[in-house]
Coordinates of C-alpha atoms in Angstrom, one line a residue:
M1342 CA 11.4 -13.3 12.2
A1343 CA 8.6 -14.5 9.9
K1344 CA 10.7 -17.2 8.2
N1345 CA 12.1 -18.5 11.5
R1346 CA 8.8 -19.1 13.2
N1347 CA 8.1 -22.5 14.6
V1348 CA 6.4 -24.7 12.0
L1349 CA 4.2 -26.1 14.7
E1350 CA 2.5 -22.6 15.0
L1351 CA 1.9 -21.9 11.3
V1352 CA 0.0 -24.8 9.9
H1353 CA -3.5 -24.0 10.9
G1354 CA -4.3 -21.8 7.9
D1355 CA -3.3 -19.0 5.7
D1356 CA -5.6 -16.2 6.9
F1357 CA -3.9 -15.3 10.1
V1358 CA -2.6 -12.2 11.9
E1359 CA 0.2 -12.2 14.4
Y1360 CA 1.0 -9.6 17.0
F1361 CA 4.0 -9.0 19.3
I1362 CA 3.7 -6.6 22.3
F1363 CA 7.1 -5.5 23.7
P1364 CA 6.9 -3.9 27.2
K1365 CA 9.7 -1.7 28.7
Y1366 CA 10.6 -3.7 31.8
N1367 CA 13.9 -4.4 33.6
F1368 CA 13.5 -8.1 33.7
N1369 CA 15.3 -10.2 36.3
N1370 CA 14.1 -13.7 37.0
N1371 CA 10.4 -12.8 37.0
E1372 CA 9.7 -12.3 33.3
I1373 CA 6.7 -14.6 33.1
E1374 CA 5.1 -13.1 36.2
L1375 CA 5.5 -9.6 34.9
L1376 CA 4.2 -10.5 31.5
N1377 CA 1.1 -12.3 32.9
C1378 CA 0.4 -9.2 35.0
L1379 CA 0.6 -7.1 31.8
I1380 CA -1.8 -9.6 30.1
S1381 CA -4.3 -9.0 32.9
N1382 CA -4.1 -5.2 32.5
V1383 CA -4.4 -5.4 28.7
N1384 CA -7.4 -7.6 28.8
T1385 CA -9.1 -5.4 31.4
F1386 CA -8.5 -2.3 29.1
L1387 CA -9.7 -4.0 25.9
E1388 CA -12.8 -5.6 27.5
K1389 CA -15.0 -2.5 26.7
Y1390 CA -14.2 -3.0 23.0
I1391 CA -14.3 -6.8 22.8
R1392 CA -17.4 -7.4 25.0
D1393 CA -20.0 -7.3 22.2
Y1394 CA -17.7 -8.3 19.3
I1395 CA -18.4 -11.7 17.5
W1396 CA -15.2 -13.2 16.1
H1397 CA -15.4 -15.1 12.9
R1398 CA -12.9 -17.8 14.0
D1399 CA -10.2 -17.2 16.6
Q1400 CA -10.5 -14.6 19.3
F1401 CA -7.9 -12.0 20.3
N1402 CA -5.6 -13.8 22.8
L1403 CA -2.3 -13.2 24.4
I1404 CA 0.3 -15.4 26.0
A1405 CA 3.6 -14.6 27.7
K1406 CA 6.8 -15.6 25.8
N1407 CA 10.4 -15.4 26.7
A1408 CA 13.6 -17.3 25.8
N1409 CA 12.6 -20.4 27.7
T1410 CA 9.1 -20.9 26.2
L1411 CA 8.5 -23.7 23.8
L1412 CA 7.3 -21.3 21.1
N1413 CA 10.6 -19.4 21.1
S1414 CA 12.9 -22.5 21.3
N1415 CA 13.4 -22.9 17.6
L1416 CA 13.9 -19.3 16.7
E1417 CA 17.3 -18.3 15.3
E1418 CA 17.0 -14.8 16.7
M1419 CA 16.2 -14.5 20.4
I1420 CA 13.9 -11.5 20.7
P1421 CA 13.1 -9.7 24.0
P1422 CA 10.4 -11.0 26.4
H1423 CA 7.0 -10.0 25.0
L1424 CA 3.3 -10.9 24.7
Y1425 CA 2.4 -12.9 21.7
G1426 CA -0.9 -13.7 19.9
I1427 CA -2.1 -15.2 16.7
T1428 CA -5.6 -15.1 15.3
Y1429 CA -7.0 -16.9 12.3
Y1430 CA -9.7 -14.8 10.9
G1431 CA -10.8 -17.0 8.0
D1432 CA -13.2 -15.3 5.6
N1433 CA -13.8 -12.1 7.6
I1434 CA -10.9 -9.7 7.1
E1435 CA -12.7 -7.2 9.4
D1436 CA -11.3 -9.2 12.3
E1437 CA -7.8 -8.4 11.2
W1438 CA -8.5 -4.7 11.1
F1439 CA -10.4 -4.8 14.4
I1440 CA -7.2 -6.2 16.0
V1441 CA -5.2 -3.4 14.4
F1442 CA -7.6 -1.0 16.1
L1443 CA -7.3 -2.8 19.5
L1444 CA -3.5 -2.7 19.3
N1445 CA -3.5 1.0 18.3
Q1446 CA -5.7 1.9 21.2
L1447 CA -3.4 -0.2 23.5
S1448 CA -0.4 1.7 22.3
K1449 CA -2.1 5.0 23.2
E1450 CA -3.1 3.7 26.7
F1451 CA 0.3 2.1 27.5
E1452 CA 2.8 4.4 25.9
E1453 CA 5.8 2.3 26.8
L1454 CA 4.6 -0.5 24.6
V1455 CA 6.1 -1.1 21.1
I1456 CA 3.8 -3.3 19.1
R1457 CA 4.4 -5.3 15.9
I1458 CA 1.6 -6.8 13.8
I1459 CA 2.0 -8.9 10.6
D1460 CA -0.1 -11.4 8.7
N1461 CA 0.6 -14.0 6.0
D1462 CA 1.5 -11.1 3.6
G1463 CA 4.1 -9.7 5.9
E1464 CA 4.0 -6.0 6.9
F1465 CA 0.4 -5.6 5.7
L1466 CA 0.0 -2.1 7.2
L1467 CA 2.3 -0.8 4.5
I1468 CA 0.2 -2.4 1.8
E1469 CA -2.6 -0.1 2.9
A1470 CA -0.3 3.0 2.4
A1471 CA 1.6 1.7 -0.6
N1472 CA 1.2 4.9 -2.6
Y1473 CA 3.0 7.0 0.1
L1474 CA 5.9 4.8 1.1
P1475 CA 9.5 6.1 0.8
E1476 CA 11.6 4.9 -2.2
W1477 CA 13.6 2.5 -0.2
A1478 CA 10.6 0.6 1.1
N1479 CA 9.8 -2.8 -0.4
P1480 CA 8.7 -6.2 1.2
E1481 CA 12.4 -7.2 1.7
T1482 CA 13.7 -3.9 3.2
C1483 CA 10.7 -3.3 5.5
S1484 CA 10.7 -6.6 7.3
K1485 CA 10.9 -6.2 11.1
R1486 CA 10.9 -2.3 10.7
V1487 CA 7.2 -1.5 11.1
Y1488 CA 5.8 -1.0 14.6
L1489 CA 3.0 0.9 16.6
N1490 CA 3.9 3.2 19.5
K1491 CA 1.8 5.9 21.2
G1492 CA -0.9 5.6 18.6
C1493 CA 1.4 6.2 15.6
L1494 CA 3.0 4.0 13.0
H1495 CA 6.8 3.9 13.0
I1496 CA 9.1 2.8 10.2
V1497 CA 12.8 2.4 11.0
A1498 CA 14.7 3.2 7.8
P1499 CA 17.8 1.1 7.1
E1500 CA 21.2 2.7 7.6
M1501 CA 23.4 3.5 4.6
D1502 CA 26.0 0.8 5.5
D1503 CA 23.3 -1.8 6.4
D1504 CA 23.8 -4.1 3.4
N1505 CA 22.7 -7.3 5.1
E1506 CA 19.0 -7.2 6.0
E1507 CA 19.3 -10.6 7.7
T1508 CA 21.4 -9.1 10.5
I1509 CA 18.7 -6.6 11.6
S1510 CA 17.9 -7.0 15.3
V1511 CA 14.3 -6.6 16.6
E1512 CA 15.7 -5.4 19.9
N1513 CA 17.8 -2.7 18.2
V1514 CA 14.8 -1.5 16.2
I1515 CA 12.7 -1.2 19.3
N1516 CA 15.4 0.7 21.1
E1517 CA 15.6 3.1 18.1
I1518 CA 11.9 3.8 18.2
R1519 CA 12.0 4.6 21.9
K1520 CA 15.2 6.7 21.5
N1521 CA 14.2 8.7 18.4
P1522 CA 10.4 8.6 17.9
S1523 CA 10.4 11.8 15.9
V1524 CA 12.8 10.3 13.4
T1525 CA 11.1 6.9 13.0
V1526 CA 7.4 8.1 13.0
A1527 CA 5.8 7.6 9.5
S1528 CA 4.7 10.5 7.4
R1529 CA 1.2 12.0 7.8
S1530 CA 0.0 10.5 4.5
I1531 CA 0.9 7.0 5.8
Q1532 CA -0.7 7.6 9.1
A1533 CA -3.9 8.9 7.4
C1534 CA -4.2 5.7 5.4
I1535 CA -4.1 3.5 8.5
T1536 CA -6.4 5.8 10.5
K1537 CA -8.9 5.9 7.7
R1538 CA -9.1 2.1 7.6
I1539 CA -9.8 1.7 11.4
Q1540 CA -11.6 5.0 12.2
G1541 CA -15.0 3.4 12.1
Y1542 CA -14.4 1.3 15.2
P1543 CA -15.9 0.8 17.7
S1544 CA -19.1 2.2 16.4
S1545 CA -18.9 0.0 13.2
I1546 CA -19.0 -3.2 15.3
K1547 CA -22.8 -2.9 15.5
Q1548 CA -23.1 -1.9 11.8
N1549 CA -21.3 -5.2 10.8
Q1550 CA -23.7 -7.3 12.8
H1551 CA -27.2 -8.6 11.9
Q1552 CA -29.9 -9.6 14.4
T1553 CA -32.8 -11.8 13.5
S1554 CA -35.3 -14.2 15.2
V1555 CA -34.9 -18.0 14.7
Y1556 CA -36.6 -21.1 16.0
V1557 CA -34.0 -23.2 17.8
P1558 CA -34.1 -25.9 20.4
I1559 CA -34.3 -24.4 23.9
A1560 CA -30.8 -25.6 24.8
V1561 CA -29.3 -23.7 21.9
A1562 CA -31.2 -20.6 22.9
S1563 CA -29.9 -20.9 26.4
I1564 CA -26.3 -21.4 25.2
L1565 CA -26.4 -18.3 23.0
R1566 CA -27.9 -16.2 25.8
V1567 CA -24.9 -17.1 28.0
N1568 CA -22.3 -16.9 25.3
P1569 CA -23.3 -15.2 22.0
Q1570 CA -19.8 -15.8 20.6
L1571 CA -20.6 -19.5 20.2
V1572 CA -22.7 -18.8 17.2
S1573 CA -19.6 -18.5 15.1
P1574 CA -18.1 -22.0 15.6
A1575 CA -21.6 -23.5 15.2
I1576 CA -22.0 -21.9 11.8
Q1577 CA -18.5 -22.8 10.8
A1578 CA -19.2 -26.5 11.7
F1579 CA -22.4 -26.6 9.8
C1580 CA -21.0 -25.0 6.6
N1581 CA -18.0 -27.3 6.7
R1582 CA -20.0 -30.5 7.5
D1583 CA -19.1 -33.9 6.0
Q1584 CA -21.0 -37.2 5.9
I1585 CA -19.9 -38.2 9.4
D1586 CA -21.3 -34.9 10.7
M1587 CA -24.6 -35.5 8.8
K1588 CA -25.1 -38.7 10.9
A1589 CA -25.1 -36.5 14.0
C1590 CA -27.6 -34.1 12.4
R1591 CA -30.0 -37.0 11.6
A1592 CA -29.8 -38.2 15.3
M1593 CA -30.1 -34.7 17.0
K1594 CA -29.2 -36.4 20.3
Y1595 CA -28.4 -33.1 22.2
F1596 CA -30.9 -30.7 20.6
P1597 CA -34.2 -32.4 19.7
P1598 CA -36.4 -30.4 17.4
E1599 CA -39.5 -30.8 19.6
T1600 CA -38.1 -28.3 22.2
R1601 CA -37.9 -25.3 19.8
V1602 CA -38.5 -21.8 20.9
L1603 CA -38.4 -18.4 19.2
T1604 CA -35.4 -16.3 20.2
S1605 CA -33.3 -13.4 18.8
V1606 CA -29.7 -14.2 17.7
R1607 CA -26.9 -11.8 16.7
F1608 CA -24.7 -12.7 13.8
T1609 CA -21.9 -10.9 12.0
K1610 CA -23.0 -10.1 8.5
C1611 CA -20.4 -12.5 7.1
L1612 CA -21.7 -15.4 9.3
Y1613 CA -25.4 -14.6 8.5
A1614 CA -24.6 -14.6 4.7
M1615 CA -22.8 -17.9 5.1
L1616 CA -25.7 -19.5 7.0
I1617 CA -28.6 -18.2 4.9
N1618 CA -26.9 -19.2 1.6
S1619 CA -25.9 -22.7 2.8
K1620 CA -28.4 -25.2 1.2
Y1621 CA -29.8 -27.9 3.5
Q1622 CA -32.9 -30.0 3.4
P1623 CA -33.7 -31.5 6.8
E1624 CA -35.2 -34.9 7.2
R1625 CA -38.8 -35.0 8.4
K1626 CA -38.3 -38.2 10.3
T1627 CA -35.8 -36.4 12.5
G1628 CA -38.6 -34.1 13.7
W1629 CA -38.0 -31.0 11.6
N1630 CA -41.3 -29.6 10.4
L1631 CA -40.9 -26.4 8.3
P1632 CA -43.6 -24.1 7.0
P1633 CA -43.8 -23.6 3.2
P1634 CA -41.2 -21.3 1.7
S1635 CA -43.9 -18.6 1.1
S1636 CA -44.5 -18.3 4.8
K1637 CA -43.2 -15.3 6.7
M1638 CA -41.8 -17.6 9.3
F1639 CA -39.9 -19.9 6.9
K1640 CA -36.7 -18.0 7.3
A1641 CA -36.8 -18.2 11.1
Y1642 CA -37.5 -22.0 11.0
N1643 CA -34.9 -22.6 8.3
L1644 CA -32.1 -20.7 10.0
G1645 CA -32.9 -22.4 13.3
V1646 CA -32.5 -25.9 11.8
K1647 CA -29.1 -25.0 10.4
L1648 CA -27.9 -23.4 13.6
A1649 CA -29.1 -26.3 15.7
C1650 CA -27.3 -28.8 13.4
G1651 CA -24.1 -26.8 13.8
F1652 CA -24.3 -27.1 17.6
E1653 CA -25.1 -30.8 17.3
I1654 CA -22.0 -31.3 15.1
L1655 CA -19.8 -29.5 17.7
L1656 CA -21.1 -31.6 20.6
S1657 CA -20.7 -34.8 18.6
Q1658 CA -16.9 -34.1 18.5
A1659 CA -16.6 -33.1 22.2
K1660 CA -15.6 -36.5 23.6
I1661 CA -12.8 -37.1 21.0
I1662 CA -9.4 -37.0 22.7
A1663 CA -7.1 -34.4 21.4
G1664 CA -4.5 -36.1 19.1
N1665 CA -6.7 -39.2 18.7
E1666 CA -7.0 -40.7 15.2
N1667 CA -10.7 -39.8 15.2
D1668 CA -10.0 -36.1 15.8
K1669 CA -10.5 -34.4 12.5
D1670 CA -8.7 -31.2 13.6
W1671 CA -5.6 -33.3 14.6
K1672 CA -5.7 -35.1 11.2
A1673 CA -5.8 -31.8 9.4
Y1674 CA -3.0 -30.4 11.6
Q1675 CA -0.9 -33.5 11.0
Q1676 CA -1.5 -33.3 7.2
K1677 CA -0.3 -29.7 7.1
L1678 CA 2.8 -30.5 9.1
Q1679 CA 3.6 -33.1 6.5
E1680 CA 3.1 -30.5 3.7
K1681 CA 5.4 -28.1 5.5
G1682 CA 8.2 -30.7 5.6
Y1683 CA 8.0 -31.0 9.4
F1684 CA 8.8 -34.7 9.3
K1685 CA 11.9 -34.1 7.0
G1686 CA 11.0 -37.1 4.8
L1687 CA 11.6 -39.6 7.6
L1688 CA 10.2 -43.1 7.3
E1689 CA 6.9 -43.3 9.1
H1690 CA 7.0 -45.1 12.5
S1691 CA 10.8 -44.7 12.6
K1692 CA 12.4 -43.6 15.9
E1693 CA 13.1 -40.0 14.6
Y1694 CA 9.6 -39.8 13.0
N1695 CA 7.9 -40.9 16.2
Q1696 CA 9.9 -38.3 18.3
L1697 CA 8.7 -35.5 16.0
L1698 CA 5.1 -36.9 16.0
N1699 CA 5.0 -37.0 19.8
K1700 CA 6.3 -33.4 20.0
A1701 CA 3.6 -32.3 17.6
K1702 CA 1.0 -34.1 19.7
E1703 CA 2.2 -32.4 22.9
Y1704 CA 2.1 -29.0 21.2
Y1705 CA -1.4 -29.7 19.8
A1706 CA -2.8 -30.9 23.1
H1707 CA -1.2 -27.9 25.0
Y1708 CA -2.1 -25.1 22.7
K1709 CA -5.3 -26.3 21.0
E1710 CA -7.3 -24.2 23.5
S1711 CA -5.7 -21.0 22.1
H1712 CA -6.5 -22.1 18.5
F1713 CA -9.8 -22.7 16.9
T1714 CA -10.7 -26.4 17.0
N1715 CA -14.1 -28.0 17.0
T1716 CA -13.0 -30.5 19.6
S1717 CA -12.1 -27.9 22.2
I1718 CA -15.3 -25.9 21.4
G1719 CA -17.3 -29.0 21.7
Q1720 CA -15.9 -29.8 25.2
E1721 CA -16.7 -26.2 26.3
L1722 CA -20.2 -26.6 25.0
L1723 CA -20.7 -29.9 26.8
K1724 CA -19.6 -28.4 30.1
L1725 CA -21.9 -25.4 29.5
L1726 CA -24.9 -27.6 28.6
Q1727 CA -24.5 -29.6 31.7
S1728 CA -24.4 -26.5 33.9
L1729 CA -27.4 -24.7 32.3
D1730 CA -30.7 -24.5 34.0
Y1731 CA -33.3 -23.1 31.6
N1732 CA -37.1 -22.6 32.0
P1733 CA -39.2 -23.1 28.9
E1734 CA -42.0 -20.9 30.2
E1735 CA -39.5 -18.0 30.5
F1736 CA -38.6 -18.3 26.8
K1737 CA -42.3 -18.5 25.8
K1738 CA -43.0 -15.2 27.6
A1739 CA -39.9 -13.5 26.1
E1740 CA -41.1 -14.3 22.5
A1741 CA -43.7 -11.5 22.8
N1742 CA -41.0 -8.9 23.5
L1743 CA -38.3 -9.9 20.9
P1744 CA -36.7 -7.1 18.9
G1745 CA -37.6 -6.8 15.3
D1746 CA -35.5 -8.4 12.6
D1747 CA -32.8 -6.4 10.9
D1748 CA -33.3 -5.7 7.2
D1749 CA -31.2 -8.1 5.2
S1750 CA -31.5 -6.2 1.9
W1751 CA -27.7 -5.6 2.2
L1752 CA -27.3 -9.2 0.9
N1753 CA -28.3 -7.9 -2.6
I1754 CA -26.5 -4.9 -4.2
S1755 CA -28.0 -2.8 -7.0
P1756 CA -25.9 -1.5 -10.0
H1757 CA -26.3 2.0 -8.6
E1758 CA -24.9 1.0 -5.2
L1759 CA -22.1 -0.8 -6.9
D1760 CA -21.2 2.3 -8.8
K1761 CA -21.3 4.3 -5.6
I1762 CA -18.9 1.9 -3.9
L1763 CA -16.5 2.0 -6.9
E1764 CA -16.6 5.8 -6.9
E1765 CA -15.8 6.0 -3.2
Q1766 CA -12.9 3.5 -3.7
Y1767 CA -11.5 4.7 -7.0
G1768 CA -12.9 8.2 -7.5
S1769 CA -15.5 9.6 -10.0
E1770 CA -15.8 8.2 -13.5
R1771 CA -13.3 9.6 -16.0
T1772 CA -13.2 10.1 -19.8
L1773 CA -10.2 9.4 -21.9
I1774 CA -8.9 11.8 -24.5
L1775 CA -5.8 11.7 -26.7
N1776 CA -3.3 14.4 -26.0
G1777 CA -2.9 17.2 -28.6
E1778 CA 0.3 15.8 -30.0
T1779 CA -1.2 12.4 -30.9
N1780 CA -1.8 11.6 -34.5
P1781 CA -4.4 8.8 -35.0
T1782 CA -2.7 7.7 -38.2
Q1783 CA 0.6 7.5 -36.5
F1784 CA -1.0 5.7 -33.6
T1785 CA -2.3 2.9 -35.9
E1786 CA 1.0 2.7 -37.7
N1787 CA 2.9 2.3 -34.5
L1788 CA 0.4 -0.4 -33.4
T1789 CA 0.9 -2.3 -36.6
T1790 CA 4.6 -2.1 -36.2
F1791 CA 4.4 -3.4 -32.7
L1792 CA 2.1 -6.3 -33.8
N1793 CA 4.5 -7.3 -36.6
H1794 CA 7.5 -7.1 -34.3
V1795 CA 9.2 -10.4 -33.5
S1796 CA 9.1 -11.3 -29.8
G1797 CA 11.7 -13.3 -27.9
L1798 CA 11.8 -15.6 -25.0
E1799 CA 11.7 -12.5 -22.6
G1800 CA 8.4 -11.3 -24.2
A1801 CA 7.5 -8.6 -26.7
E1802 CA 9.6 -5.4 -26.9
F1803 CA 8.6 -2.3 -28.8
P1804 CA 11.1 -1.6 -31.7
Q1805 CA 13.2 1.5 -31.0
K1806 CA 13.8 2.4 -34.7
E1807 CA 11.8 1.6 -37.8
T1808 CA 15.0 0.5 -39.6
D1809 CA 15.8 -2.0 -36.9
I1810 CA 14.6 -5.5 -37.8
P1811 CA 14.8 -7.8 -34.9
V1812 CA 15.7 -11.4 -35.0
R1813 CA 14.9 -14.1 -32.6
P1814 CA 17.6 -14.7 -29.9
P1815 CA 19.2 -18.2 -29.8
R1816 CA 17.1 -20.6 -27.7
G1817 CA 18.6 -21.7 -24.3
N1818 CA 21.1 -18.9 -24.2
K1819 CA 20.6 -17.5 -20.8
G1820 CA 23.7 -15.4 -21.0
N1821 CA 21.9 -12.8 -23.1
K1822 CA 19.2 -12.3 -20.5
G1823 CA 18.6 -8.7 -19.7
K1824 CA 20.6 -7.5 -22.7
K1825 CA 19.2 -5.4 -25.6
P1826 CA 17.6 -7.2 -28.6
I1827 CA 19.9 -8.4 -31.5
Y1828 CA 19.3 -6.6 -34.8
L1829 CA 20.2 -7.7 -38.3
E1830 CA 22.4 -4.7 -38.9
E1831 CA 24.6 -5.8 -36.0
T1832 CA 25.2 -9.2 -37.4
A1833 CA 27.9 -10.1 -39.9
A1834 CA 25.8 -12.6 -42.0
K1835 CA 22.7 -11.1 -43.6
V1836 CA 19.7 -13.1 -44.7
N1837 CA 18.0 -12.4 -48.1
F1838 CA 14.4 -13.4 -47.5
D1839 CA 11.3 -12.4 -49.5
P1840 CA 8.3 -12.7 -47.1
S1841 CA 5.7 -12.2 -49.8
S1842 CA 7.1 -15.1 -51.9
F1843 CA 7.3 -17.3 -48.9
A1844 CA 3.7 -16.5 -47.9
C1845 CA 2.5 -17.2 -51.5
A1846 CA 4.4 -20.6 -51.5
V1847 CA 2.8 -21.6 -48.2
Q1848 CA -0.7 -20.7 -49.5
N1849 CA -0.2 -22.7 -52.7
I1850 CA 1.0 -25.7 -50.7
L1851 CA -2.1 -25.5 -48.5
N1852 CA -4.4 -25.1 -51.5
F1853 CA -2.6 -27.9 -53.5
A1854 CA -2.2 -25.5 -56.4
I1855 CA 0.6 -24.4 -58.6
P1856 CA 2.2 -21.1 -57.4
E1857 CA 1.3 -18.0 -59.3
D1858 CA 4.2 -15.9 -58.0
D1859 CA 7.1 -16.0 -60.5
S1860 CA 9.5 -14.7 -57.9
W1861 CA 9.5 -18.1 -56.1
D1862 CA 11.6 -20.3 -58.4
F1863 CA 10.8 -23.9 -57.6
D1864 CA 13.1 -25.2 -60.3
N1865 CA 16.1 -23.7 -58.6
D1866 CA 15.2 -23.8 -54.9
S1867 CA 13.1 -26.9 -54.5
D1868 CA 12.6 -30.4 -55.7
M1869 CA 8.9 -29.8 -56.0
S1870 CA 9.2 -30.0 -59.8
D1871 CA 9.8 -33.7 -59.6
Y1872 CA 6.2 -34.3 -58.6
D1873 CA 3.4 -34.4 -61.2
M1874 CA 0.3 -32.4 -60.4
D1875 CA -3.0 -33.5 -61.9
E1876 CA -4.2 -30.2 -63.2
N1877 CA -7.6 -31.3 -64.3
G1878 CA -8.3 -33.0 -60.9
T1879 CA -7.2 -30.0 -59.0
N1880 CA -9.3 -27.5 -60.9
G1881 CA -12.3 -29.8 -60.9
E1882 CA -13.0 -29.8 -57.2
L1883 CA -12.8 -27.4 -54.2
N1884 CA -10.0 -28.1 -51.8
K1885 CA -10.7 -28.7 -48.1
M1886 CA -9.4 -25.3 -47.1
Q1887 CA -11.7 -23.5 -49.4
E1888 CA -14.7 -25.5 -48.3
L1889 CA -13.9 -24.6 -44.7
M1890 CA -13.6 -20.9 -45.5
D1891 CA -17.0 -21.0 -47.4
A1892 CA -18.7 -22.7 -44.5
M1893 CA -17.3 -20.2 -42.1
D1894 CA -18.5 -17.3 -44.2
K1895 CA -22.0 -18.8 -44.3
E1896 CA -22.0 -19.2 -40.5
L1897 CA -20.8 -15.7 -39.8
A1898 CA -23.4 -14.2 -42.3
K1899 CA -26.2 -15.3 -39.9
T1900 CA -24.7 -13.4 -37.0
T1901 CA -24.5 -9.7 -36.1
I1902 CA -20.7 -9.7 -35.6
G1903 CA -20.3 -7.4 -38.6
K1904 CA -22.3 -4.7 -36.9
S1905 CA -19.8 -4.4 -34.1
F1906 CA -17.1 -3.0 -36.4
L1907 CA -16.7 0.6 -37.5
K1908 CA -17.1 0.7 -41.3
Q1909 CA -16.0 3.1 -44.1
E1910 CA -18.3 6.0 -44.5
D1911 CA -18.4 5.8 -48.3
A1912 CA -18.5 2.2 -49.4
E1913 CA -19.8 2.8 -53.0
G1914 CA -17.1 4.9 -54.7
F1915 CA -14.3 2.4 -54.5
E1916 CA -12.4 1.7 -57.8
D1917 CA -10.1 -1.2 -57.0
I1918 CA -11.7 -4.3 -55.4
E1919 CA -8.3 -5.6 -54.4
T1920 CA -7.6 -2.5 -52.2
F1921 CA -11.1 -1.9 -50.9
K1922 CA -11.6 -2.4 -47.2
P1923 CA -15.2 -2.2 -46.0
V1924 CA -14.1 -2.2 -42.4
N1925 CA -12.0 0.7 -41.0
I1926 CA -9.3 -1.4 -39.4
D1927 CA -7.4 1.6 -38.0
M1928 CA -10.5 3.1 -36.3
N1929 CA -11.5 -0.3 -34.9
A1930 CA -8.0 -0.7 -33.4
L1931 CA -8.0 2.7 -31.9
K1932 CA -11.5 2.2 -30.5
N1933 CA -10.6 -1.1 -28.9
I1934 CA -7.4 0.2 -27.4
L1935 CA -9.2 3.2 -25.8
E1936 CA -11.9 0.9 -24.4
S1937 CA -9.2 -1.4 -22.9
Y1938 CA -7.5 1.6 -21.3
K1939 CA -10.8 2.8 -19.9
S1940 CA -11.5 -0.5 -18.3
Q1941 CA -8.2 -0.3 -16.4
L1942 CA -9.7 2.4 -14.1
G1943 CA -6.5 4.4 -14.1
E1944 CA -4.4 1.5 -13.0
A1945 CA -1.5 -0.1 -14.9
G1946 CA -2.5 -2.5 -17.6
P1947 CA -1.7 -3.9 -21.1
S1948 CA -3.0 -0.9 -23.0
S1949 CA -1.0 1.7 -21.0
N1950 CA 2.1 -0.5 -21.1
M1951 CA 1.8 -0.8 -24.9
L1952 CA 1.0 2.9 -25.6
G1953 CA 3.9 4.2 -23.4
P1954 CA 6.8 3.1 -25.7
M1955 CA 4.8 4.6 -28.7
G1956 CA 5.0 8.0 -27.0
I1957 CA 1.3 8.1 -26.6
H1958 CA -0.1 9.2 -23.2
L1959 CA -3.8 9.4 -22.5
N1960 CA -5.1 12.2 -20.4
E1961 CA -7.9 11.7 -17.9
T1962 CA -10.7 14.2 -17.4
K1963 CA -13.6 13.9 -15.0
G1964 CA -17.0 13.8 -16.6
D1965 CA -19.4 11.7 -18.6
S1966 CA -17.8 8.8 -20.3
S1967 CA -20.1 9.1 -23.3
S1968 CA -18.6 12.4 -24.2

């Protein structure tokens, strides 16, 4: 269903949630009438939950859909008549989970309803319970198989002979849930994951809100008293302002600063954080006079300026005709249609292009009210402003009885609070110990072997045997993809190669010196003997490479980088300076690997992936990490 959806519906943004409510009706010719009646019943039931909720962007909304509606006309699969809604939640993901809560409550109240809910990630409810899914479940096999019914999550498993997932029918899945609910209901572990995520509602609605006093023009205070939800589009408009919007803020035609009153405003914590962290310096010639930042009232004045500017921006766009070239929402909508390939690469202003453009304009004009657009909100504001009758004296009297401001210390989080959040999410801190069978010496040898192993185009693979010497696979040969590595012992032609001689030759070339290693015979293997080397000149001056190395040593000598390494305990009793190693390389490697594994917090990562093929497994024990 997801990939067949009309492109006209899905170009508003990426952060959206879609919901489909399938009733159990015997439809004749009155499908839309019955569906609209159901919408009325649903809205009445959900009113007690939604009444005080402030949406970040779009509100929860439902429309009736059947085979004859515009929204279904381009679908390859004709699904049963249902109620459909789409909500763009923007930066506040709590809106998405609040909708899950609403639909779950709806499925409990109206037991005949089967409800599907997805977002831009697909069946996101299963992502929440990913650790408890059956083995067959993956993003491809679970598509169209996850529904809510009677307050429970249902997952319809594919049949053994169902090889083609594209042939799955939504209607058949719904019938299966209604016929065998005990078979399709998800396990208790999966149910618990979803319940845990939404169990805070509806009490958490108030916990996610922030109330504070602000100085705003009296018209803004009156609007928010009638419709507190309008605080959201005003903040969105202010935070996403451009230079054209700033012209409206300098004029303040609808909300002059001289009419300011003190009033209490409710925000979501997300909206409050957006507004208070948005930097804006108002112009004094507009009439904004703010107290100094050290004043207790500065925050109220500053927030009021930003909020008033947001409402001014919305009203400045109210008279723009939907689909007009001056409509910013239409321009953005048209641009996204272009990116989605809606116009099929047709020449602009051609007959076919204009037909598609007109269809898009009709859709935009018809359905813009159900989607979040500044133009439609501005028109609603303009009508509301014209109908309002407010009394300045009433607001002045109310200032004495305003509720106190909520504490906004939640904007700042301490390290202790962060640790507490991480512990609640991932469990208590764990220490890492090597299992009893692990030999640290063998560990470092295996690590060295891995680092010296030749990697191919498919990435690094840990050698299975010490005697196996891998060679690079031929470039561009995709036929060997997925096959095991090629080893020298399996090839007919063997290569006689002395790596130490080669390394010595390369070093001598870089140093412009005569090779000291007799095993590399230049007379037999190279024409280098044809060149005369000026021995006196070479020995008389340092080469560039040596100068660079000396400069690097001097630079590093001034730092404390050497203190970060684990050193040998006894550095005085060495006999051979050639073999002496002041830094314990093995211990440093082991230390760094363990620290890397610890930082994975028990999840998969590079350290565990590398240690696994070595046969090394780290045990986790709760306790102090310093032990």
